[in-house]
Short mmCIF file of C-alpha atoms in Angstrom, two decimals:
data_model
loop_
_atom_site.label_atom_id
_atom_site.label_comp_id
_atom_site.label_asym_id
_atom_site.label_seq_id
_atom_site.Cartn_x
_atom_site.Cartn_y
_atom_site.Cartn_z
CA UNK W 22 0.00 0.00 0.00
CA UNK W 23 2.83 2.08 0.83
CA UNK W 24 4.25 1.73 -2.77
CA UNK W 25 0.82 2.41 -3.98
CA UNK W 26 0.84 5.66 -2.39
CA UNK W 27 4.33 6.51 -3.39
CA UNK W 28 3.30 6.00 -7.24
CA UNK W 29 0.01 8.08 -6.94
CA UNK W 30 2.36 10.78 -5.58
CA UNK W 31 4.73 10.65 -8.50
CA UNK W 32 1.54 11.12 -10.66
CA UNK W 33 0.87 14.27 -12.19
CA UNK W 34 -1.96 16.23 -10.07
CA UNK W 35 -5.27 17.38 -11.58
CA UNK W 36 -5.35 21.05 -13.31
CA UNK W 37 -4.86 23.47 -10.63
CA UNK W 38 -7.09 25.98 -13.17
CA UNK W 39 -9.83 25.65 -15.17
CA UNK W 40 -8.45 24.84 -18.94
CA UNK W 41 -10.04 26.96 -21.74
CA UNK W 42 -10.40 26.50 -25.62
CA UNK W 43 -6.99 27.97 -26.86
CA UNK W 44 -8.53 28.96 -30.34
CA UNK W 45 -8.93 32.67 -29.04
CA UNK W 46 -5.88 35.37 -29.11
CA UNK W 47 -6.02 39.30 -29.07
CA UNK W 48 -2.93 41.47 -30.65
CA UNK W 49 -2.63 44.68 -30.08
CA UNK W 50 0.04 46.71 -32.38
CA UNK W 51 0.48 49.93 -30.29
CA UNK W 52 2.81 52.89 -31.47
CA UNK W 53 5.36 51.67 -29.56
CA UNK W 54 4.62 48.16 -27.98
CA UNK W 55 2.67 44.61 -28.81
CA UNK W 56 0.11 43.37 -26.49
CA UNK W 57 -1.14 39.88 -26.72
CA UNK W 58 -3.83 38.49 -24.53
CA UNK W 59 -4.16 34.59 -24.50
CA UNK W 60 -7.21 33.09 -22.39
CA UNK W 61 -6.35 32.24 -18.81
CA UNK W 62 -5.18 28.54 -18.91
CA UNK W 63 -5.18 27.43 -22.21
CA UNK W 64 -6.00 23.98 -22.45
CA UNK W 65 -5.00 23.72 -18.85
CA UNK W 66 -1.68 25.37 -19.10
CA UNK W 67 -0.45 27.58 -16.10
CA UNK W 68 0.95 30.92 -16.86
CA UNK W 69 4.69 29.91 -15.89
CA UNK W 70 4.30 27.73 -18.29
CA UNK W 71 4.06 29.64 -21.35
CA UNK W 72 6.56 31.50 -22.55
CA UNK W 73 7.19 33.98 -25.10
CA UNK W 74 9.19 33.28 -28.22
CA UNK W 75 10.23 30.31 -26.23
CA UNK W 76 12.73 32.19 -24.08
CA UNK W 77 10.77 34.88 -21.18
CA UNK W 78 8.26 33.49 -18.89
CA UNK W 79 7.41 37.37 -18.63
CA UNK W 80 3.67 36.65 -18.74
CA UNK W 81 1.33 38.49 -16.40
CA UNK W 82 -1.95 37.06 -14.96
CA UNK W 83 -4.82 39.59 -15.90
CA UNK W 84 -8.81 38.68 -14.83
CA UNK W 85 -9.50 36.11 -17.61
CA UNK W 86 -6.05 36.39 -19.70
CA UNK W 87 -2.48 35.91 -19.97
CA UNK W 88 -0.95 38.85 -21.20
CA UNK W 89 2.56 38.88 -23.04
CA UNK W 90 4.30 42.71 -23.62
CA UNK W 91 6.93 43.23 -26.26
CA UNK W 92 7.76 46.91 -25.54
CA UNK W 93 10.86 46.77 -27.48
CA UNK W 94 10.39 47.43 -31.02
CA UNK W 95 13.67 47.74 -32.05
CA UNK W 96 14.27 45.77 -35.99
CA UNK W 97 17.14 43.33 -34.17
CA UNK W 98 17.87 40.10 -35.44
CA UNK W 99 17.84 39.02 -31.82
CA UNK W 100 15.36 41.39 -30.53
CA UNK W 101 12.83 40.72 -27.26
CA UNK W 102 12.37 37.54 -26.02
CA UNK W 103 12.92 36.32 -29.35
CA UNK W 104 10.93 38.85 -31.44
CA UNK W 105 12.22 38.37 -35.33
CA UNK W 106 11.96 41.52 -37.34
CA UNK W 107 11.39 41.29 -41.53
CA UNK W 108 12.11 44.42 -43.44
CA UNK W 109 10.01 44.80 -46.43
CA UNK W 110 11.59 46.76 -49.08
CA UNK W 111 9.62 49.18 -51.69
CA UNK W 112 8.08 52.73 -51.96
CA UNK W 113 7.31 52.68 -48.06
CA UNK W 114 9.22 50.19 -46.55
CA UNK W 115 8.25 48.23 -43.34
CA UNK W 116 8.96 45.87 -40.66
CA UNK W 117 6.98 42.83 -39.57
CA UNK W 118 7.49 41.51 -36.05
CA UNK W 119 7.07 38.08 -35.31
CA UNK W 120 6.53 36.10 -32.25
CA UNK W 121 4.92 33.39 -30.73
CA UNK W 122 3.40 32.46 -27.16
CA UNK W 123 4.46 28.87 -27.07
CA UNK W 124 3.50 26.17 -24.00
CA UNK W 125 6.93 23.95 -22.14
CA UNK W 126 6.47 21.78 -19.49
CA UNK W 127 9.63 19.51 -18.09
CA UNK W 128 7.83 17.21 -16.44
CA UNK W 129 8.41 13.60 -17.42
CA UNK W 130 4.43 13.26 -18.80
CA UNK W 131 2.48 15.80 -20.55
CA UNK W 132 -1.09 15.46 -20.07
CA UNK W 133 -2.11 18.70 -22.07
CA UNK W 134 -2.65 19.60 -25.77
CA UNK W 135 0.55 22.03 -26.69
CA UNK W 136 -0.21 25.45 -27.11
CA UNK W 137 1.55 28.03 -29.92
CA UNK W 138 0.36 31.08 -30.80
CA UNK W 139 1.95 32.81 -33.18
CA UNK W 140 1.38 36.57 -34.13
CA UNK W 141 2.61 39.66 -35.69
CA UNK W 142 2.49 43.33 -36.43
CA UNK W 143 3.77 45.63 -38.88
CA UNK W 144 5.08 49.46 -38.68
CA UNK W 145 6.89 51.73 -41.48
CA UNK W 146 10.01 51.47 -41.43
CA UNK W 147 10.97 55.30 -41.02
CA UNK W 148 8.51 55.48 -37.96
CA UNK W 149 10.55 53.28 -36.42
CA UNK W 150 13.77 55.19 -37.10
CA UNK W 151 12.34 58.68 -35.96
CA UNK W 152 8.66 57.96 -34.47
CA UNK W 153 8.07 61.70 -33.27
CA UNK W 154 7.53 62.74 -37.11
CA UNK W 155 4.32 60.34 -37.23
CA UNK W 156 1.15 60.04 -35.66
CA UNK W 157 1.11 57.89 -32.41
CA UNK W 158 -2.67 58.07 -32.26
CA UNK W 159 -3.27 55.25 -34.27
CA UNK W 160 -3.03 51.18 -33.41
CA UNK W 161 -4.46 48.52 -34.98
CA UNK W 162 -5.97 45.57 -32.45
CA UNK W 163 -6.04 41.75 -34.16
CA UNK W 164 -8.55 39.09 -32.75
CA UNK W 165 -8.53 35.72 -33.86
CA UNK W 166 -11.45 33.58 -32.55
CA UNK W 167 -10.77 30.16 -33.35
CA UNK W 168 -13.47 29.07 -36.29
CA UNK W 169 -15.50 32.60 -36.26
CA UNK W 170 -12.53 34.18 -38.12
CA UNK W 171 -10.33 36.58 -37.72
CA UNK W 172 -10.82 40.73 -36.92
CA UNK W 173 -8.84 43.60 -37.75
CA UNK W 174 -9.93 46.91 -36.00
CA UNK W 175 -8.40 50.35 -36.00
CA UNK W 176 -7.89 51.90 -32.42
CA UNK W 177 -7.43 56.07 -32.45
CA UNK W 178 -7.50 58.65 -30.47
CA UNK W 179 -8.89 62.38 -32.09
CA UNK W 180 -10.26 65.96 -30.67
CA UNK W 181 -13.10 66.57 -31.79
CA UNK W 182 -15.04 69.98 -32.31
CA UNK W 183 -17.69 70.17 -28.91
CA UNK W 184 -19.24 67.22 -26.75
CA UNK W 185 -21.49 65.57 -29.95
CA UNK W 186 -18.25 63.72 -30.54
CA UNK W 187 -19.66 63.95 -34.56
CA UNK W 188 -16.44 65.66 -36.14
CA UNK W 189 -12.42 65.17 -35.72
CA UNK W 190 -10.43 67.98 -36.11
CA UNK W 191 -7.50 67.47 -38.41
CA UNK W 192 -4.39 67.09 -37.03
CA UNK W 193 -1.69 69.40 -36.29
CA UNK W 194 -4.31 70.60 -33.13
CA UNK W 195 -3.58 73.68 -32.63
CA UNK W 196 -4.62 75.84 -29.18
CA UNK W 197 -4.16 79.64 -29.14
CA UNK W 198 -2.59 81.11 -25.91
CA UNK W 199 -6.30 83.52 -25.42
CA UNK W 200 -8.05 80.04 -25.47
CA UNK W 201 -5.97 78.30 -22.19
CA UNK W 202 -8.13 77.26 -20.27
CA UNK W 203 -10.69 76.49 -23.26
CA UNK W 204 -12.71 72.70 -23.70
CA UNK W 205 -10.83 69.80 -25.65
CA UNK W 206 -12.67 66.61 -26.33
CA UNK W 207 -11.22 63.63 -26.77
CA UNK W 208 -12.79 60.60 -28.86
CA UNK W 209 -10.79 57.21 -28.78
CA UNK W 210 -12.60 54.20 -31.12
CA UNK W 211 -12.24 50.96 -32.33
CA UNK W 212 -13.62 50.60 -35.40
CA UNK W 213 -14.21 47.23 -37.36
CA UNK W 214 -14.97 44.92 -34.01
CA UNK W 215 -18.20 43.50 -33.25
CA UNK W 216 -20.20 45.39 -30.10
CA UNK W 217 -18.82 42.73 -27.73
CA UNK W 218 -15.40 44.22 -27.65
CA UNK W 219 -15.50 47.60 -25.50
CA UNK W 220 -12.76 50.70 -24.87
CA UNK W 221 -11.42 51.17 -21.70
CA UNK W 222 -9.57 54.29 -20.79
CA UNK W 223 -7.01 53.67 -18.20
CA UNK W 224 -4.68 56.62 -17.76
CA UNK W 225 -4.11 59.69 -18.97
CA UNK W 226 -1.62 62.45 -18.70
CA UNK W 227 0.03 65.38 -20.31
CA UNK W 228 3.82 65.94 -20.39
CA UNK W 229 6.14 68.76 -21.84
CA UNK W 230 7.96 65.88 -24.42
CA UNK W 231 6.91 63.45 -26.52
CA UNK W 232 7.90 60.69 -23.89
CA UNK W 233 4.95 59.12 -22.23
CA UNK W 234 7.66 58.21 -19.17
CA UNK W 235 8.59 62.06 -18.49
CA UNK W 236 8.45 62.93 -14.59
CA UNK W 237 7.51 66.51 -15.46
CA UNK W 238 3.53 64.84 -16.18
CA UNK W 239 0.11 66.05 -15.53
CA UNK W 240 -2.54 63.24 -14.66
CA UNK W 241 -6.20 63.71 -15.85
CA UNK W 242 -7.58 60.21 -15.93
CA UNK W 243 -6.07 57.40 -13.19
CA UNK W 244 -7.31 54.38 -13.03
CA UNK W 245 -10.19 55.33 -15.10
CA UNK W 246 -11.13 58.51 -12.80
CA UNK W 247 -10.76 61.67 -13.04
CA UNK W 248 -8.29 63.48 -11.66
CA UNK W 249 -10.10 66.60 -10.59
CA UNK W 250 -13.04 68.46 -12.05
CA UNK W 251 -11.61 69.83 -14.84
CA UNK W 252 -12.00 66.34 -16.52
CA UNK W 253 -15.19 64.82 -17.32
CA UNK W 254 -15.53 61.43 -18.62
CA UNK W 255 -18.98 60.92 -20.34
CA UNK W 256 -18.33 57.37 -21.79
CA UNK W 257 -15.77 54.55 -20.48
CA UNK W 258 -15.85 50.61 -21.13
CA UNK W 259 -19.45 50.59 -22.47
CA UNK W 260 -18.94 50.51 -26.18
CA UNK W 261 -16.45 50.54 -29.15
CA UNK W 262 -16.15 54.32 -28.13
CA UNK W 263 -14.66 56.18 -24.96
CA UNK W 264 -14.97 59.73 -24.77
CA UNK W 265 -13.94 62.91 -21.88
CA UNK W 266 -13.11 66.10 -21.96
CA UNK W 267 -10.25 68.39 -20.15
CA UNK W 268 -9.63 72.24 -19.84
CA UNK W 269 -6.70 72.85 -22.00
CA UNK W 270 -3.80 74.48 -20.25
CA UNK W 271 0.26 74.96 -20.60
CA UNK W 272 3.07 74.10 -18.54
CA UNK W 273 4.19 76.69 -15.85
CA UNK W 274 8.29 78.22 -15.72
CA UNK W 275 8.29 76.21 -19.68
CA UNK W 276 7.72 79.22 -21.82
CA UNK W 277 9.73 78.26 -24.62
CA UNK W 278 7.75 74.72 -24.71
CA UNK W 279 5.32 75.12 -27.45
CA UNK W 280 3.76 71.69 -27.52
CA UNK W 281 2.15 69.59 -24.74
CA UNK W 282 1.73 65.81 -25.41
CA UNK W 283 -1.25 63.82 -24.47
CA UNK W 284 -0.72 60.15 -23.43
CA UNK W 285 -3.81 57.73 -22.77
CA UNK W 286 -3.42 54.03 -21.94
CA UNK W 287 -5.93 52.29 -23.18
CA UNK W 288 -7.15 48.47 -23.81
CA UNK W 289 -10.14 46.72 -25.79
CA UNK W 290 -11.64 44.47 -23.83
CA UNK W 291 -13.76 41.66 -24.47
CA UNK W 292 -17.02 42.02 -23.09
CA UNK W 293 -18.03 38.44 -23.61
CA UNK W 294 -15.82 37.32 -21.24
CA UNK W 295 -15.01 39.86 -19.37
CA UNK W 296 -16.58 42.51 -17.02
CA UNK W 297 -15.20 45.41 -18.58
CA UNK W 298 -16.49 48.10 -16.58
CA UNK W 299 -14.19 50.18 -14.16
CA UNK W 300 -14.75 49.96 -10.51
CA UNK W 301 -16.67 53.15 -8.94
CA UNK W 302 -14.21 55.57 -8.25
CA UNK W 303 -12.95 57.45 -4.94
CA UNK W 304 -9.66 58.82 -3.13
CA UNK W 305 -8.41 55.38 -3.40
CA UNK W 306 -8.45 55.09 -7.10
CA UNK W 307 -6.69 58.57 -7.57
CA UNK W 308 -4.03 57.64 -4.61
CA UNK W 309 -2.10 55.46 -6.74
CA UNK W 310 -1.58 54.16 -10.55
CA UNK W 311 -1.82 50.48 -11.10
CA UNK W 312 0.57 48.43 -13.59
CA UNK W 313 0.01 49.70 -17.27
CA UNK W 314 -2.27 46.71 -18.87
CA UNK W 315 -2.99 48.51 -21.99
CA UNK W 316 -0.99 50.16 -24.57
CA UNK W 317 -0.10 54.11 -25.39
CA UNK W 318 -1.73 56.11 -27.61
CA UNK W 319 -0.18 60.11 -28.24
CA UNK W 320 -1.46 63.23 -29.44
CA UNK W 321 0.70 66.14 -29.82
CA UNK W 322 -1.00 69.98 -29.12
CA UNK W 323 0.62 73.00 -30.85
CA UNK W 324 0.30 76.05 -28.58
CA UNK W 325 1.07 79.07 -30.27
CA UNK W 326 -0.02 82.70 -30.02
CA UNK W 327 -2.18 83.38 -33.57
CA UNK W 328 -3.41 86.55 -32.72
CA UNK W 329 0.12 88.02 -31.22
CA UNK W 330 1.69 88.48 -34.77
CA UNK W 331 -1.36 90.66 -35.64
CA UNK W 332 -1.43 92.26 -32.30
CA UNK W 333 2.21 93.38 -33.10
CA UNK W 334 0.90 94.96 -36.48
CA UNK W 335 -1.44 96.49 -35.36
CA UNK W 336 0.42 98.12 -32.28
CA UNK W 337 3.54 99.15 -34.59
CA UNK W 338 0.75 100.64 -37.30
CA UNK W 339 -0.87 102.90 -34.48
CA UNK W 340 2.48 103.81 -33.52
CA UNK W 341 3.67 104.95 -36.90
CA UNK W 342 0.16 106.61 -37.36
CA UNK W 343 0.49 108.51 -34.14
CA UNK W 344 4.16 109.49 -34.86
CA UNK W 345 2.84 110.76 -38.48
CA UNK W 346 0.48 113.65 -36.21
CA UNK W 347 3.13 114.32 -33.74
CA UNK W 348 5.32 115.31 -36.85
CA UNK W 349 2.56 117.16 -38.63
CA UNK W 350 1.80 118.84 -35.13
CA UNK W 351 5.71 119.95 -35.23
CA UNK W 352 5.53 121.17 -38.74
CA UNK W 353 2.32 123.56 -37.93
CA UNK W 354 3.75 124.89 -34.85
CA UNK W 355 6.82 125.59 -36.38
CA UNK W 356 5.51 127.30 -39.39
CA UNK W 357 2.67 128.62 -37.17
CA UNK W 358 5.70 130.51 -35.46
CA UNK W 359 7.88 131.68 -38.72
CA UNK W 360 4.61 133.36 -39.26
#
């Protein structure tokens, strides 16, 4: 009996999670990272048991996925945890990324079906090279679910003209100095996915740089909340849309900075299988930032005084005017006098 015992011990234990139909992956191709979500146990497979590109275990346990980050989109032969990179010559060159989420267990049995997704994502080549020239509003989001097919949506953020949301403005945005303090609304859609898959707004913030990781930062949205009450979210998580507005403003002792940079993390989530909806907010939620589990999305702000070069015309015109009378005044008094 002993021995008996001793074998069933040596036998591999029952799934310690529930397994789930591994026909189901989402990529997301942000600006400047890839996101793919995997369901939570995969045929029974345990997170530290996937790894990606064969070589990190970096995977992080979100409600209902497994979630793999390349942030490193650097064209490297040996680039992130195996990430291959494919340039594609022509008119406007690009680069493909490949990787894969594959399964690896070293036990002496394997009970469960082996698990490899593969996936990919392609950028122009000259964004990569010098990505402040080109929009980082834009990503494009991949689902593939198993035998219904595979999606392609596009993810962007715009401003658009007052709180209808109906028109974009067309980028460069531009804010004039007199309008500080003025209304900017922010759209940020999906389009091309089905009604199940819903935007959620994260965090967002405002720094001095293009860099999304500058100190100098100003936080309008934390974990989905806002910040104070000059930003008022009217739609988060319910649809393919999220939309708020913020009071436009510039950064104080920067004078010479002419552009402030808006940063929002954001995610599509699944609503079929997940609760997407944000928590109800208080002190708590604005007390601290939790770990980034979407990507970054950018949109750069010109601020520039329009009305100052006119300003300046029209102050040196009245001056010349008025210095026109004072020398006709001159002339008269001084012929006035001859006389």
């Amino acid at each position: 009996m002993a021995s008996v015992g001793a074998l069933l011990m040596l036998l591999p234990v029952a799934w310690t999670c529930s397994p789930q139909k591994a026909d189901y992956v989402m990529v997301s191709c942000f600006p400047n990272a890839i996101i793919a979500n995997v369901p939570e146990c995969p045929y029974g497979w345990e997170i530290d048991q996937l790894s990606l590109g064969g070589v990190c275990y970096s995977g992080i346990h979100s409600p209902g996925y497994y979630r793999f980050i390349i942030p490193d989109l650097t064209p490297k032969n040996h680039s992130y945890c195996g990430t291959q990179s494919e340039y594609m010559p022509g008119k406007d060159p690009k680069y493909i990324f490949y990787n894969s989420i594959v399964s690896n267990d070293t036990s002496l049995t394997v009970r469960n079906q082996p698990v490899n997704y593969t996936f990919s994502c392609m950028y122009r080549a000259a964004y990569l090279v010098n990505n402040a020239v080109f929009s980082q509003r834009v990503a494009t989001v991949y689902v593939n679910n198993g035998s219904l097919g595979t999606f392609r949506s596009q993810l962007s953020m715009n401003v658009f003209t007052n709180s209808k949301f109906l028109y974009a403005k067309d980028a460069p945005y531009v804010i004039d100095t007199s309008e500080i303090g003025s209304e900017v609304f922010i759209g940020i859609e999906a389009k091309g996915l089905s009604n199940r898959f819903k935007v959620v707004i994260n965090n967002c913030w405002a720094t001095p740089t293009p860099y999304s990781t500058d100190k100098k930062r100003w936080s309008l949205i934390i974990n989905s909340c806002s910040s104070d009450n000059t930003v008022t979210i009217f739609e988060n998580a319910k649809d393919s849309r999220s939309m708020f507005k913020f009071n436009s403003f510039r950064f104080q002792r920067l004078e010479k900075v002419s552009t402030v940079w808006l940063h929002c993390e954001v995610q599509v989530c699944d609503g079929e299988r997940l609760n997407c909806q944000p928590g109800p907010c208080s002190f708590r939620s604005l007390s601290s930032e939790a770990d980034p589990s979407g990507g970054i999305l950018t949109a750069e702000f010109h601020i520039k005084g329009i009305n100052s070069s006119n300003n300046g015309h029209m102050k040196g015109t009245s001056l010349f005017i008025l210095l026109l009378v004072l020398i006709n005044m001159c002339c008269d008094l001084a012929t006035g006098s001859r006389m």
